[in-house]
Short mmCIF file of C-alpha atoms in Angstrom, two decimals:
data_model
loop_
_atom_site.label_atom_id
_atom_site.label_comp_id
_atom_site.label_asym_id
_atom_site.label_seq_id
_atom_site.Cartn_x
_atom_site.Cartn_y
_atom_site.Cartn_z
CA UNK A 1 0.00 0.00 0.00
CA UNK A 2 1.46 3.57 -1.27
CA UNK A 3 1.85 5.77 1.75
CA UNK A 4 -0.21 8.45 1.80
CA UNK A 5 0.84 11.67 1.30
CA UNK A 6 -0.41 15.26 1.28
CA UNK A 7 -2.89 16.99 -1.36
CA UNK A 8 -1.27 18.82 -3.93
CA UNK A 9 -1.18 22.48 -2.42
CA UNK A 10 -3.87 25.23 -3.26
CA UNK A 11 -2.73 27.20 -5.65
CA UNK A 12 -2.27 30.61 -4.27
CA UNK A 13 -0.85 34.03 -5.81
CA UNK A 14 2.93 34.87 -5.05
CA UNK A 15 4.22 37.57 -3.05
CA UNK A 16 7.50 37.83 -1.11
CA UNK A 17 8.49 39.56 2.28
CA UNK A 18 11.72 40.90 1.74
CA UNK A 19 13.52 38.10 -0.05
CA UNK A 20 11.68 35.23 1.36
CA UNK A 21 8.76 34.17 -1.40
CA UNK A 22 5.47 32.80 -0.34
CA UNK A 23 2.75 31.08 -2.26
CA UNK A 24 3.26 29.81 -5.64
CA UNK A 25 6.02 27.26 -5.66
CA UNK A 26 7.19 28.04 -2.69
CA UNK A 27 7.52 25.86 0.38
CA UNK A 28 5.95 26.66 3.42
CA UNK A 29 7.40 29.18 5.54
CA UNK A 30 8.12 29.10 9.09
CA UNK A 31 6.68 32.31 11.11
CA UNK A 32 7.01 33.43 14.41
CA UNK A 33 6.45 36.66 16.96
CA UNK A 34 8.80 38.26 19.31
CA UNK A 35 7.55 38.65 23.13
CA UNK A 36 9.81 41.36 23.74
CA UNK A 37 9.14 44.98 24.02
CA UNK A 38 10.10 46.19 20.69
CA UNK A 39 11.29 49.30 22.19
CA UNK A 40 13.94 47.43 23.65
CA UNK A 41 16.43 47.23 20.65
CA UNK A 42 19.01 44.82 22.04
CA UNK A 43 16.81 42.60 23.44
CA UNK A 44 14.51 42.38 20.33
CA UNK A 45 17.45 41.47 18.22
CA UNK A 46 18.52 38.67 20.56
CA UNK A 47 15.24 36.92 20.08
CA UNK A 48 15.11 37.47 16.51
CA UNK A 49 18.52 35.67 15.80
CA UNK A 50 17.88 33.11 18.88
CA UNK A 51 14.24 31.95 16.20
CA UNK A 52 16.75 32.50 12.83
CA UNK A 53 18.95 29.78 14.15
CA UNK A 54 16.00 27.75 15.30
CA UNK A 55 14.62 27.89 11.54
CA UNK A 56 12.67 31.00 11.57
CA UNK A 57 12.27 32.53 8.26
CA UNK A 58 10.15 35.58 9.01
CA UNK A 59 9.56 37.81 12.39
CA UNK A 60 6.53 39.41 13.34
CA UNK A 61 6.97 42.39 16.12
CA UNK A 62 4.68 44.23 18.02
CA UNK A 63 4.68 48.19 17.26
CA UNK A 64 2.20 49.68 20.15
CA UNK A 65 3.75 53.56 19.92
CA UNK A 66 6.09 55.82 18.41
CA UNK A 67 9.13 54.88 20.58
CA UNK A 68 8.06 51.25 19.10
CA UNK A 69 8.24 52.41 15.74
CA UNK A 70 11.16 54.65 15.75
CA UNK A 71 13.49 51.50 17.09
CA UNK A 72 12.34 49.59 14.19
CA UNK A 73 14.98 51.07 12.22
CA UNK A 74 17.96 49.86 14.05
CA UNK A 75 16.23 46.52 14.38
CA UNK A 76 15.46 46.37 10.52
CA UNK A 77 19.31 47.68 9.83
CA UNK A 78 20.52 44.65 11.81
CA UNK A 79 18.13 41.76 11.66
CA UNK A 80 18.53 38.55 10.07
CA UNK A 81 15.59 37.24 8.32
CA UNK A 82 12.42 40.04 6.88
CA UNK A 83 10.21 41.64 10.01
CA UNK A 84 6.68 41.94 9.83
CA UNK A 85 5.08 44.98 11.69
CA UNK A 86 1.74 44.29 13.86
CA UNK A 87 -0.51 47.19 13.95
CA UNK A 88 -3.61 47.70 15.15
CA UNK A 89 -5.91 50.98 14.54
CA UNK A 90 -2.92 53.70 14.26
CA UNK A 91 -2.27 53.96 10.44
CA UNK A 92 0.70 56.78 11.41
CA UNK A 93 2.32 53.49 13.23
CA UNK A 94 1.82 51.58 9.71
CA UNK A 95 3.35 54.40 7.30
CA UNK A 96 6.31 54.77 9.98
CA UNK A 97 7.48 50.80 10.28
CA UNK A 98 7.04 50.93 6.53
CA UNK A 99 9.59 54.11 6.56
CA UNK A 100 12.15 52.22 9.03
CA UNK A 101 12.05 49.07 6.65
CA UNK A 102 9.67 46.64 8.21
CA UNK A 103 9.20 43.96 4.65
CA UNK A 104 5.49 43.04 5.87
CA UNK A 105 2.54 45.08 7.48
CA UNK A 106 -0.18 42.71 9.68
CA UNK A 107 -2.85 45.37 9.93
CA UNK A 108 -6.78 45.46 9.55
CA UNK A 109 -7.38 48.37 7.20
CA UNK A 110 -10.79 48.37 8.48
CA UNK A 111 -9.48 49.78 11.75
CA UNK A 112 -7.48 52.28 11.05
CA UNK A 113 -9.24 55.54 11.26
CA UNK A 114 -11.00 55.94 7.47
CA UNK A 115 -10.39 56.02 3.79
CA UNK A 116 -7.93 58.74 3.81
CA UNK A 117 -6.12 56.59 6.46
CA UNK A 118 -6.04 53.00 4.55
CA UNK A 119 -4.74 55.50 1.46
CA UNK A 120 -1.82 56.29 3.32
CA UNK A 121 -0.71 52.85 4.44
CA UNK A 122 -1.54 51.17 0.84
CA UNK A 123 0.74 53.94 -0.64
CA UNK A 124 3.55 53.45 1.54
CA UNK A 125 3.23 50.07 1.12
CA UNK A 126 3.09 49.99 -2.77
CA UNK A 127 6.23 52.14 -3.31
CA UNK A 128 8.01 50.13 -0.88
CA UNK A 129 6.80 46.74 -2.40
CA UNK A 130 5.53 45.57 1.36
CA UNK A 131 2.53 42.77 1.64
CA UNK A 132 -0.47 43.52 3.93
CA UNK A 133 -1.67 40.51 6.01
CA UNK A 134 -4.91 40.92 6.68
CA UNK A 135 -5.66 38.84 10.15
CA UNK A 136 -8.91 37.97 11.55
CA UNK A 137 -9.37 36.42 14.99
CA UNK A 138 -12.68 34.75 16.58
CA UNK A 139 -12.28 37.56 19.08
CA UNK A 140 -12.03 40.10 16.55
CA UNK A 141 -15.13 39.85 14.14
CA UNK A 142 -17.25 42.87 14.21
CA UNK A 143 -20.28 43.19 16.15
CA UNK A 144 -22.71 43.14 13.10
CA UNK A 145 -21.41 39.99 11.68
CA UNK A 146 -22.03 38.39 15.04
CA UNK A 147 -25.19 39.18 14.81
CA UNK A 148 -25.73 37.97 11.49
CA UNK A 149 -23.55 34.80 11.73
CA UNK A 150 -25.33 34.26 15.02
CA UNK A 151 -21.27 34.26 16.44
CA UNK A 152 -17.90 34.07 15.41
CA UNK A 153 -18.60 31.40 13.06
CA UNK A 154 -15.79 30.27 10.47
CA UNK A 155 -18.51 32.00 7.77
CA UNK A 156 -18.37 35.28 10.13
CA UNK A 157 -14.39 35.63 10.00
CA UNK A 158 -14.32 34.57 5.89
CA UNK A 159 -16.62 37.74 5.83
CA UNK A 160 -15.12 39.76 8.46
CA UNK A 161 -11.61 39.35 6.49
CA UNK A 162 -13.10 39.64 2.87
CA UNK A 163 -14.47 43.09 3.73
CA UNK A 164 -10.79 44.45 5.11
CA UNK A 165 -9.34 42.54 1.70
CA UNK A 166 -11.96 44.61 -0.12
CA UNK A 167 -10.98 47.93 1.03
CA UNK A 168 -7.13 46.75 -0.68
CA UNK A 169 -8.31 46.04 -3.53
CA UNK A 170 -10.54 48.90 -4.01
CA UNK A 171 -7.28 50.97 -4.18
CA UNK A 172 -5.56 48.11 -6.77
CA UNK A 173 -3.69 46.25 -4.25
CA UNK A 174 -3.20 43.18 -3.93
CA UNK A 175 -0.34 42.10 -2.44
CA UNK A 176 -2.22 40.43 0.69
CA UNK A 177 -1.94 37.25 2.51
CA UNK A 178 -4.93 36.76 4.85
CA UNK A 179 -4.94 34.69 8.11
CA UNK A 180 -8.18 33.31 10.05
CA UNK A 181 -7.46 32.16 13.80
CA UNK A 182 -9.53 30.71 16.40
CA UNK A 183 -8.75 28.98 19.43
CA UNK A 184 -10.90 25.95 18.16
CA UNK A 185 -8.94 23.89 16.11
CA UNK A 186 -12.03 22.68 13.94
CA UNK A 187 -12.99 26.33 14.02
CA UNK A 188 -9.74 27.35 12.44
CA UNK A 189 -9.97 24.31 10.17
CA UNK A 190 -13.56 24.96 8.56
CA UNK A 191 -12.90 29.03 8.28
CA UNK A 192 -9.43 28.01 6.26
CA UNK A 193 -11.47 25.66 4.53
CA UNK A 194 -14.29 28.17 3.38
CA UNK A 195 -11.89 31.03 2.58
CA UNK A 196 -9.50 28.55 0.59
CA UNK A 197 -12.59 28.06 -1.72
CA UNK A 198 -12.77 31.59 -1.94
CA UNK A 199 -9.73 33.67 -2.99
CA UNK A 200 -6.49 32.19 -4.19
CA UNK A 201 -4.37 35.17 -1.74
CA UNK A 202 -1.68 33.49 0.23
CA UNK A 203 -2.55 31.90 3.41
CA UNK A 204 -1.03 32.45 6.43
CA UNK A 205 -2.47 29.69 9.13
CA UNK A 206 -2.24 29.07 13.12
CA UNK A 207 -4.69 27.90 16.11
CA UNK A 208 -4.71 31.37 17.86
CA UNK A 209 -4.07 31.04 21.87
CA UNK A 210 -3.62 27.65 21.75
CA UNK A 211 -2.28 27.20 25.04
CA UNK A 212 0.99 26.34 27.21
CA UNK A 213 4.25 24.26 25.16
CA UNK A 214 2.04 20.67 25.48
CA UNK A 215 -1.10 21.72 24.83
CA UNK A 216 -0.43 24.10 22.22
CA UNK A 217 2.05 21.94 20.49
CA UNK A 218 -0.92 19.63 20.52
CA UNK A 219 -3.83 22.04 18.85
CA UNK A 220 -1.31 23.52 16.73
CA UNK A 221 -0.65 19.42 14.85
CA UNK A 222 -4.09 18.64 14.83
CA UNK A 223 -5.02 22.07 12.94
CA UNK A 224 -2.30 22.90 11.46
CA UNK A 225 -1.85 19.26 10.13
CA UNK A 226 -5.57 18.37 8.90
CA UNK A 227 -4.86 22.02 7.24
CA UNK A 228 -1.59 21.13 5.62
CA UNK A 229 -2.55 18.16 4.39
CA UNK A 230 -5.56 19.35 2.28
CA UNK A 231 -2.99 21.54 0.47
CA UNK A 232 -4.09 24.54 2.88
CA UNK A 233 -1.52 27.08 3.65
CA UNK A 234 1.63 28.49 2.93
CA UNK A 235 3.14 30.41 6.13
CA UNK A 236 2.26 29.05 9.48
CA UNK A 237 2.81 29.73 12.75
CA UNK A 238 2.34 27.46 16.16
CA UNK A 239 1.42 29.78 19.28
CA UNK A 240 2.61 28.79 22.39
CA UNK A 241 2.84 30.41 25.38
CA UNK A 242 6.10 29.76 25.90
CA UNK A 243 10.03 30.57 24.51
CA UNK A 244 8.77 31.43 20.87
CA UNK A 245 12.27 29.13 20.30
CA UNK A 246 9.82 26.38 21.01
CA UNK A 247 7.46 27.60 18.43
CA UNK A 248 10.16 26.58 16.03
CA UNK A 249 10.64 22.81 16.96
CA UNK A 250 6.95 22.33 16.60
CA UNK A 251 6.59 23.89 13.37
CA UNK A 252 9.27 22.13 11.63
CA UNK A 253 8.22 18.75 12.87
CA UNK A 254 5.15 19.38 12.05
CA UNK A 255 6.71 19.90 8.22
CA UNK A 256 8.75 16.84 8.70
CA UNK A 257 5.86 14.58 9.55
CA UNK A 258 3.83 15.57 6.70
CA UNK A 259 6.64 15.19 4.29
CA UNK A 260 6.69 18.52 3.59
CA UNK A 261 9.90 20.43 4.79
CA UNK A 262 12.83 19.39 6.70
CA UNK A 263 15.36 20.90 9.24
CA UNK A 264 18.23 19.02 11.15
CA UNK A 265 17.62 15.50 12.16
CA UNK A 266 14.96 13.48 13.13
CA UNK A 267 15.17 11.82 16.43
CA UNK A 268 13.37 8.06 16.79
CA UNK A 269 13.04 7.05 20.26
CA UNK A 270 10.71 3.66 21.71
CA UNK A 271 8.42 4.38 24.31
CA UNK A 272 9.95 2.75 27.73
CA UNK A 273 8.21 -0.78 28.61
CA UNK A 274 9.10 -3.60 31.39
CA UNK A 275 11.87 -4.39 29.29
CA UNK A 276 13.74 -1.19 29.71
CA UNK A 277 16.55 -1.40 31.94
CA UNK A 278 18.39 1.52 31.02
CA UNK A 279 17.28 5.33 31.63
CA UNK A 280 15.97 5.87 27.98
CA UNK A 281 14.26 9.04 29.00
CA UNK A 282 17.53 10.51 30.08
CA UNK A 283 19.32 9.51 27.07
CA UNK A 284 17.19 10.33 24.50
CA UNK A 285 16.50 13.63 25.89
CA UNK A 286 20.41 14.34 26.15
CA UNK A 287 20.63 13.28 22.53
CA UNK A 288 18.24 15.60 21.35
CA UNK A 289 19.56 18.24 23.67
CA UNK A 290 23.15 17.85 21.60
CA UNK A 291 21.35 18.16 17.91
CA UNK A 292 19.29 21.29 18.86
CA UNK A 293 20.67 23.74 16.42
CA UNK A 294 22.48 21.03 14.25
CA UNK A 295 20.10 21.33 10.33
CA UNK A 296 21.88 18.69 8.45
CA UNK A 297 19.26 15.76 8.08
CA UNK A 298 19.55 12.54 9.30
CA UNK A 299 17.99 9.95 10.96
CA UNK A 300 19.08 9.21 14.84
CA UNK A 301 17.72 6.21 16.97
CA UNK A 302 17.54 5.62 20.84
CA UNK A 303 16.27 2.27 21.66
CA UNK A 304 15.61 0.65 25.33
CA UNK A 305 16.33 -2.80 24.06
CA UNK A 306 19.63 -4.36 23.05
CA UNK A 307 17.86 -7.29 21.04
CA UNK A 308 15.63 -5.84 18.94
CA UNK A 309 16.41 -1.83 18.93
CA UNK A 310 19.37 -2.14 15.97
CA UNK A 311 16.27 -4.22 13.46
CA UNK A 312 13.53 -1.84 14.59
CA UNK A 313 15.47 0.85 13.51
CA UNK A 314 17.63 -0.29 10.78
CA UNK A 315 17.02 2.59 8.83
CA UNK A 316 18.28 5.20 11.29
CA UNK A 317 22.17 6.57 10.21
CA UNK A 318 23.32 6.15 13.36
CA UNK A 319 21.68 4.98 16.29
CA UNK A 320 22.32 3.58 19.94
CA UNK A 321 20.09 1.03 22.28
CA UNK A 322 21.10 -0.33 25.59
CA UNK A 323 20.34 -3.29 27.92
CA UNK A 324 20.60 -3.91 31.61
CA UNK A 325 24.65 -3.39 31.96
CA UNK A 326 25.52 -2.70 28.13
CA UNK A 327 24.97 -1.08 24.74
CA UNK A 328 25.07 -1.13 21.40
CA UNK A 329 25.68 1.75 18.89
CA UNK A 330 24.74 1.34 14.96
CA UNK A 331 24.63 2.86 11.67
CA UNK A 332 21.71 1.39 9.09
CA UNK A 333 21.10 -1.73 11.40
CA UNK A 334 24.78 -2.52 11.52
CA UNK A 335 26.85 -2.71 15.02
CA UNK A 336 29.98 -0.71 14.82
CA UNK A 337 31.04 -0.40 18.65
CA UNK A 338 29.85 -2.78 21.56
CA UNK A 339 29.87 -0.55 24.79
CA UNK A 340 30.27 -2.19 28.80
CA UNK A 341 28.97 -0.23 31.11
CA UNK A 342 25.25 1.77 31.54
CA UNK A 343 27.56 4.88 32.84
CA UNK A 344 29.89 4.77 29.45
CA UNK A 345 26.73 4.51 27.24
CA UNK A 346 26.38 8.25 26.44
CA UNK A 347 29.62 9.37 26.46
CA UNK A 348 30.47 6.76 23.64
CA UNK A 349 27.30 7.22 22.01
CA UNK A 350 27.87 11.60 21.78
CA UNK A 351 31.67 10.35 20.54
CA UNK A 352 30.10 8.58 17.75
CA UNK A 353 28.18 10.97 17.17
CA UNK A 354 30.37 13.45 16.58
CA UNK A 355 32.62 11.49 14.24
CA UNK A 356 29.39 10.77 12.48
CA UNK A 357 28.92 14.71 12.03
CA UNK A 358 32.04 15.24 11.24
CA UNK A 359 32.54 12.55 8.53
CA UNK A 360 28.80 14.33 6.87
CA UNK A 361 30.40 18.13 7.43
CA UNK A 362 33.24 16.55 5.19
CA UNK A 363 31.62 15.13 2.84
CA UNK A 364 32.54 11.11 3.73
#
């Protein structure tokens, strides 16, 4: 039986943020948002290159006031990947992160203040070539469309979001990417669904307050993978309330499991049983604890059991499993070191390791 694999994706219309293109043939980007106060240059710039190195390919920041927006340009001078500029209501905000070289705008133009206001941030975003995401929340849908939709039904935020794209492309722009959050996962999933049937604008698609690392990371696979796999979306991010670092790991395995995208290497662990006798927890957690940050892909096993751990994962590259008092380490099924010991296991295992990486880095 073929394994199954995801729809083809939707096709969307192209745009790019900064250098990084979305839609079209491109892959799925990886989003995030920085929780520090953007006023706070230094600090800002430390999170943005801490979710670069984690795989981040575009950063959304925060821009509450004019001290906010007037840092932007020493962050934009020095950041690593494009920075999208969340705004809500102030269209002076909008024109000025434009000005200081934000590559993206998230802003309702709905909410800004009037026509003469959305003219002002759709010309400062034309002649800098800068996309608008237009981003609709549960929380957010306006008070008539409640009524009407009878509540923040995936049908309210489509509309909700249609009527800020409309106001775009009244002025002949449309260079948008449109996002629809909810903190229901089949919420989000049937509003993604609807608008996909709708407009052929980029999609940019999340569960919205999904909750603490476990339970987000949990909400944010469901949705984000029934999504995916329909062909449905083509910048995501996972919300956590946590180290937006974290948001990273999710997102890209996420990717990985779908067969979509990759990023550094894949860890295969067993779940412990009776017949562990080893602290498998403990190892596989230093193991991935050594590979965070590494991107070369590869396959890397822990096992708990000596007998059958090298078979069960004979397609790992490199791989270790121990018993009661000793341990084996592998490449593609095949022994290549006997270890004595339970307390010599890891250290031999991160030695292997690293003449595995180093025989990759050189091309062996």
């Amino acid at each position: 039986m073929d394994t199954p694999i995801p729809a083809p994706r939707a096709r969307t219309r192209s745009l790019f943020v900064g250098d990084v293109g979305i839609g079209g043939d491109n892959p799925v980007r990886v989003q995030s948002m920085t929780n520090t106060d953007t006023r706070d240059v230094d600090a800002t710039l430390t999170q943005i290159s801490a979710l670069a190195s984690a795989g981040c390919e575009i950063v959304r920041l925060a821009v509450l006031d004019l001290e906010a927006s007037m840092a932007l340009k020493k962050i934009c001078a020095a950041t690593p990947v494009p920075l999208i500029a969340d705004i809500h209501f102030d269209s002076r905000l909008a024109v000025q992160a434009v000005e200081a070289g934000v590559r993206g705008l998230r802003i309702n133009p709905g909410n800004i203040g009037g026509a003469d206001k959305v003219d002002r941030v759709v010309h400062a975003a034309r002649a800098a070539g800068v996309p608008i995401r237009i981003g609709v929340n549960s929380g957010s849908v306006d008070k008539d469309l409640l009524r009407k939709h009878g509540g923040p039904t995936p049908a309210a935020m489509v509309e909700s979001a249609l009527e800020h794209v409309r106001l775009l492309e009244e002025r002949g722009f449309d260079a948008i990417k449109i996002s629809l959050k909810s903190s229901s996962v089949l919420g989000t999933v049937a509003a993604y669904r609807l608008m996909a049937k709708t407009v052929d604008y980029p999609l940019h698609i999340g569960v919205t307050e999904a909750g603490t690392a476990m339970r987000g990371a949990v909400k944010s696979s469901v949705g984000l993978g029934i999504l995916l796999a329909e062909g449905i979306g083509d910048t995501l991010r996972v919300s956590l309330t946590a180290d937006p670092v974290e948001e990273m790991l999710v997102a890209w395995e996420i990717l990985r499991a779908l067969g979509l995208r990759a990023r550094g290497p894949e860890i295969v662990s067993c779940p412990t049983c009776g017949r562990t006798e080893i602290g498998l927890i403990e190892l596989a957690a230093a193991v991935e604890d050594r590979l965070r940050g590494v991107e070369e892909i590869f396959t890397v096993a822990v096992m708990g059991c000596v007998v059958n751990g090298p078979g069960e994962a004979r397609e790992a590259d490199i791989g270790v499993a121990g018993g009661r008092d000793s341990g084996l380490i592998f490449r593609k099924g095949e022994v290549v070191r006997k270890v004595k010991g339970r307390a010599e296991l890891l250290p031999a295992f991160m030695e292997e390791l690293e003449k595995f990486l180093d025989e990759r880095r050189a091309g062996a």
